[in-house]
Amino acid sequence: MPYQIIVCGGLAPDPLQTLEPVTTPAGPGLKNELMLPAVFDPWAGHALYEAANLAKNVPGSVIKVVSIAPKAKLQQVMMTVAQKLPFELVPLDGPGGGFTDSASIAAALADAIAAIPGLDKSQMLLFGGWESATRGAGVVMQMVGEKLGITEQFLAVDELKVDESGALIIKERVEGGRHQVSKCAAPPAVLAWATGNLPEPSNHPQTGMANMRAMMPALQKAKAAALTTTVSYASVALPSVTRQTKIVKDVPAAQIAQELADWIRQ
Amino acid sequence: MPATSTLSSAEFLKTLPGDDVRQILWRFQDRFDLQMLVQSVRGVARGPVARLVAQGGRLTHDWTPEKNQLLEEFDNAGITAAFMEPHEGGYIEGPKNLALSLIAFELAWVDGGAATASLATHLGLAPIHEKGTPEQQAYYMGIAAPQPGRPPKRAAFALTEPIPYVGVETGILCGKVRIAEWPEGGEPILEVSKRGRFITNMGFANFVTAAVESDDPRLKGTMMVILHEDDPGVFDRGTPTRKLVHQLSSTADPVFQLKVPASRIIGGYRVADGQVIPTYDHGNVIEAVFRRTRVGVGLMTSAKLLSAIEPLIRYHRDRFRGSGAVAPGSPRYELGLQQKEDVTHRLLDVWATGEAGSSLGFATARIFDTIDPVEKAKDKYFAEQGIGGGTTVIKALRKRLPDALEFIELNGKGEMARQSARYAELAADPVVQFMIVDAEASVLCPATKLWNTGNGSRVMREAVSLMGGYGITEDCPGFLGYKWMDTQLEATYEGPEAVQRRQLSVTMTSEVFLAQFRQWTQEMRKVAAQAPGTGACTLASAMNLWAWTLDYLQHGKDASGQRLYQGTRQGVTFPMADALCWLLSSRCQILDVENLRQNAAMLQDGAEGTIQFLTDLCHIQSARAAGEVARICTELVYGYMLHPSWTRPEDCNNCFREEELQQIESIIPGSSGFVVDVRNDDGSHSTKAGPCVHASGLNDFTRLRNKLDGCLAGAMLAKDRAGESLQKVMIPAALDYPL
């Protein structure tokens, strides 16, 4: 059975950039945020690559990416992402930082997905990142699923297989470094991906150009996401970096490993 | 740095210019195919290419499996197919000069050799692309395009030969071709004998486009032929060239002794009176090829200069961090070496040169994208008129010179003139339009190759020195040492500097070019009126000085009565070519920033600071260009005169006698201090070489020179302002490719 795979994914600042929290009139933000190069959120990226793999193996499947982000920035990022696999973009113009309200984002995503013409929920797999690189709240996908009435939800997914009967075999991360394998008889389902197992597909401009024929009009017509927020931030700061240096000589590797293990346990 | 800032925080550069800024500057903001190509190539450059360099891939001359793997990366990323038309397996419609230039730029940002490997494949195909028969084009472009399940066939371009013909003598060939067999009524079989020197891609090329000369009366002139690796005979790839640089490209000295059918002559042939006459001689082919591919080579050096900015800022800022003696928050900790004005000013020179070179190179690439369809329309028109090749074309073009000049004049007269019927008529005339863009391209192409690589090489050395001892190690962030050494080869590839100067010395004197140049001067004044801080006015004054000097040199004679501006007098012509390059690069830089200013609304944030900074870079560069032009012009104008002598009475006509000075002093005390030349009747004179020069006819030059000197006002203030931006600009936490 072909799937309609909806991938939710936003943007994140390029991780190599210097990220400096600042207070803006609209709340917390990053210094020069709109000027920083952005990337497709890596968690959502894994979901997208898994979606591409599934679509390739199940002929007739289609992928639609629903994204809330500043549309000019999204257009720049699509110049790379759109080269990796064929998909359709459903863009919503909105903030790209990590300080938006998760519930509000989830509502906007759910509304946008529900409005996709021809969407058949019986074929729908809702993909996204388990967390996001900007926020890490890990709650958006569940809320989107709930709002769309999809109760089969799988979090921190590392693998998806389809068995002979068409059932989904899903491997999720659970506590203690273990995996839990579940069987889901059929769509619809929410799969919030951890890292998956697939490498990033290489770029090819030819694929991108085919995608962009539909993406550019969609980006130009992108509506502003209706976001509300009830969240207020007392303070924001970068995680502190702790560096402890010890100079040693002639210490066996096993002893160094033991010290590291002890340090990690602390 | 000035003691206090004169700018608001909005006017400082906030982050390094990103893709959104570059796309507007270099005019591909509406070309999504090119934007994607850039991202795709960047992924290869800063991924596999950078990793190979970091792993020591450059440390061997041999073509290794790891280097060979890069070719596959190029194929997968669409780099190889970027040269082809969609029906040949490519994906970019229309002319591709800008696309190929962007590829070279992105790859050279990390490694020039990788860029050369990419360009060389296109170079090998270029003779077929430009001058091949339709059948040759369909076949070879098709097999060179990557297809699923079939590795592409790769090309090499073999022109350069061993000594004595290595180097600039591309007009003379020792590679020979004879007719080995000519069956009755059949196709002649050629025997090609060619030794190549410094041939790129030879480690893996499947076919070669080689320049050879006839050694058989039944075969006329020179030509280019296509040689296959499986042709009968010897296809010896030769030993790898022991070059010091560009080690990610394969270079070898091959030997070919092969039999090939005459259908492999590029562009085809005809038979007349028992003689095989190629459609194109090798000169026709390489001229069409090099004038395009040289642009990419020029841009490679400019990419390196711009790639050096981020690692240098990081090195300067972090220089003292980590030392217990320097407390966080102190100026020494926060700014490091950026506290020193010399560091920021020299880095600005590197940056401004990179910007100017890039602007010139991409402008040239765009001109070639323009010229391709115009040239085809002109060829079609001439064919319809029955005008063939060679001198008939030259005569036909010369006849249209007044029309071309008229169009340029109308174009400069403003909107009203451009609405006239005559303007519309000339604008639709393929011959006139070809003459105009061809004149511009014939100057911009050698200027890009010459200035970007030659001057870029000198400035790249400055970038290395700004990294201290670190700069000349293998560990230097951004591989700056490698990049510096590579620039020397870029200055040599595809025609060394002397060849470019020679070409410029001819093309820059064409009437069509000079008419455009005069308009460009006016254009700079207009830009200056709207955006006074760009240095455009300075540049216009320098352009005037250059034009005056050229005219003077073309009509003037030296002290011994010899003409100054003539082909063999390279002491005159070559420096004038150099001076022009400074002007052209600065002009292109100013126009790009002006375009950004007009499209500032497309930038999401920080436009004011970005534009202010780039404007200041324009001002810095235009001042430097003006200084170079003034120096060169003054040397040439005065340098070929005899210095006045105390021993020639006619040289002393303006000298005073001591007695006269005493009389003057008695009337106006102190006025004798303004008199520099004194010669008494007893032969004694002022202590210097001779009376000062009072050359008649040079008043205009002196006036232009004085004006230019005054035009430099504000240039150093712009540098101070830009230096402040360098201290404040936010850079990424780490370089986006490995060390």
CSV table of C-alpha atoms in Angstrom, one decimal, chain B residues 575-711:
chain,number,residue,atom,x,y,z
B,575,PRO,CA,52.0,48.2,-17.6
B,576,MET,CA,49.1,49.9,-19.2
B,577,ALA,CA,47.3,46.5,-19.3
B,578,ASP,CA,48.1,46.0,-15.7
B,579,ALA,CA,46.7,49.4,-14.8
B,580,LEU,CA,43.5,48.8,-16.7
B,581,CYS,CA,43.0,45.6,-14.7
B,582,TRP,CA,43.0,47.5,-11.4
B,583,LEU,CA,40.3,49.8,-12.8
B,584,LEU,CA,38.1,47.1,-14.2
B,585,SER,CA,38.2,45.0,-11.0
B,586,SER,CA,37.4,48.0,-8.9
B,587,ARG,CA,34.6,49.1,-11.2
B,588,CYS,CA,33.0,45.6,-11.1
B,589,GLN,CA,33.2,45.6,-7.3
B,590,ILE,CA,31.5,49.0,-7.1
B,591,LEU,CA,28.7,47.9,-9.5
B,592,ASP,CA,28.1,44.7,-7.5
B,593,VAL,CA,27.7,46.6,-4.2
B,594,GLU,CA,25.5,49.2,-6.0
B,595,ASN,CA,23.3,46.3,-7.1
B,596,LEU,CA,23.2,45.1,-3.5
B,597,ARG,CA,22.2,48.5,-2.3
B,598,GLN,CA,19.3,48.6,-4.8
B,599,ASN,CA,18.2,45.2,-3.7
B,600,ALA,CA,18.7,45.7,0.0
B,601,ALA,CA,15.1,44.9,0.7
B,602,MET,CA,15.8,41.3,-0.2
B,603,LEU,CA,18.1,40.9,2.8
B,604,GLN,CA,16.3,39.9,6.0
B,605,ASP,CA,18.5,41.7,8.5
B,606,GLY,CA,21.7,43.5,8.8
B,607,ALA,CA,21.6,45.0,5.3
B,608,GLU,CA,22.8,48.4,6.5
B,609,GLY,CA,25.9,47.1,8.1
B,610,THR,CA,26.7,44.7,5.3
B,611,ILE,CA,26.3,47.4,2.6
B,612,GLN,CA,28.3,49.9,4.6
B,613,PHE,CA,31.2,47.5,5.1
B,614,LEU,CA,31.2,46.3,1.5
B,615,THR,CA,31.0,50.0,0.4
B,616,ASP,CA,34.1,50.7,2.5
B,617,LEU,CA,35.9,47.8,0.9
B,618,CYS,CA,35.1,49.4,-2.5
B,619,HIS,CA,36.5,52.6,-1.3
B,620,ILE,CA,39.7,50.9,0.0
B,621,GLN,CA,40.1,49.1,-3.3
B,622,SER,CA,39.4,52.0,-5.6
B,623,ALA,CA,42.0,54.1,-3.7
B,624,ARG,CA,44.5,51.3,-4.1
B,625,ALA,CA,43.6,51.0,-7.8
B,626,ALA,CA,43.9,54.8,-8.3
B,627,GLY,CA,47.3,54.7,-6.6
B,628,GLU,CA,48.5,51.9,-8.9
B,629,VAL,CA,47.2,53.7,-12.0
B,630,ALA,CA,48.7,57.0,-11.0
B,631,ARG,CA,52.1,55.3,-10.4
B,632,ILE,CA,52.1,53.5,-13.7
B,633,CYS,CA,50.8,56.4,-15.8
B,634,THR,CA,53.3,58.8,-14.3
B,635,GLU,CA,56.2,56.4,-14.8
B,636,LEU,CA,55.2,56.0,-18.4
B,637,VAL,CA,54.5,59.6,-19.2
B,638,TYR,CA,57.7,60.9,-17.7
B,639,GLY,CA,59.9,57.9,-17.8
B,640,TYR,CA,60.5,58.0,-21.6
B,641,MET,CA,61.7,61.7,-21.5
B,642,LEU,CA,65.3,62.7,-21.0
B,643,HIS,CA,65.8,64.4,-17.7
B,644,PRO,CA,66.8,68.0,-18.2
B,645,SER,CA,70.6,68.5,-17.9
B,646,TRP,CA,72.7,71.4,-16.6
B,647,THR,CA,74.9,70.9,-19.6
B,648,ARG,CA,72.2,71.5,-22.2
B,649,PRO,CA,71.6,75.3,-22.4
B,650,GLU,CA,68.0,74.8,-23.7
B,651,ASP,CA,67.2,72.8,-20.6
B,652,CYS,CA,68.3,75.7,-18.4
B,653,ASN,CA,66.0,78.4,-20.0
B,654,ASN,CA,63.9,78.5,-16.8
B,655,CYS,CA,66.8,78.5,-14.4
B,656,PHE,CA,67.6,81.6,-12.3
B,657,ARG,CA,71.0,83.1,-11.6
B,658,GLU,CA,71.9,83.7,-8.0
B,659,GLU,CA,72.1,87.5,-8.7
B,660,GLU,CA,68.4,87.4,-10.0
B,661,LEU,CA,67.4,85.6,-6.8
B,662,GLN,CA,69.0,88.3,-4.7
B,663,GLN,CA,67.0,91.0,-6.6
B,664,ILE,CA,63.8,89.1,-6.2
B,665,GLU,CA,64.4,88.6,-2.5
B,666,SER,CA,65.0,92.3,-2.1
B,667,ILE,CA,61.6,93.0,-3.5
B,668,ILE,CA,59.6,90.1,-2.0
B,669,PRO,CA,61.4,88.7,1.0
B,670,GLY,CA,61.2,84.9,1.1
B,671,SER,CA,60.1,84.4,-2.5
B,672,SER,CA,63.4,82.9,-3.5
B,673,GLY,CA,62.5,79.9,-1.5
B,674,PHE,CA,60.1,78.8,-4.2
B,675,VAL,CA,62.8,78.8,-6.8
B,676,VAL,CA,64.4,75.4,-7.2
B,677,ASP,CA,66.7,75.7,-10.3
B,678,VAL,CA,69.7,78.0,-10.1
B,679,ARG,CA,72.5,78.1,-12.6
B,680,ASN,CA,75.2,80.7,-12.6
B,681,ASP,CA,77.3,81.9,-15.4
B,682,ASP,CA,80.4,80.1,-13.9
B,683,GLY,CA,78.6,76.8,-14.4
B,684,SER,CA,77.7,76.3,-10.7
B,685,HIS,CA,74.2,75.1,-10.1
B,686,SER,CA,71.8,73.7,-7.5
B,687,THR,CA,72.9,70.4,-6.0
B,688,LYS,CA,70.7,68.0,-8.0
B,689,ALA,CA,70.7,66.0,-11.2
B,690,GLY,CA,69.5,68.8,-13.4
B,691,PRO,CA,66.8,71.4,-13.7
B,692,CYS,CA,63.3,70.2,-12.9
B,693,VAL,CA,61.1,68.9,-15.7
B,694,HIS,CA,58.9,71.5,-17.3
B,695,ALA,CA,57.4,69.4,-20.1
B,696,SER,CA,55.1,71.3,-22.4
B,697,GLY,CA,51.9,69.6,-23.2
B,698,LEU,CA,51.6,67.8,-19.9
B,699,ASN,CA,49.5,70.3,-18.2
B,700,ASP,CA,46.4,68.2,-18.6
B,701,PHE,CA,48.2,65.2,-17.2
B,702,THR,CA,49.3,67.2,-14.2
B,703,ARG,CA,45.8,68.5,-13.7
B,704,LEU,CA,44.3,65.0,-13.9
B,705,ARG,CA,47.0,63.6,-11.6
B,706,ASN,CA,46.5,66.4,-9.0
B,707,LYS,CA,42.7,65.8,-9.1
B,708,LEU,CA,43.2,62.1,-8.6
B,709,ASP,CA,45.4,62.7,-5.6
B,710,GLY,CA,42.7,64.8,-4.0
B,711,CYS,CA,40.1,62.2,-4.8
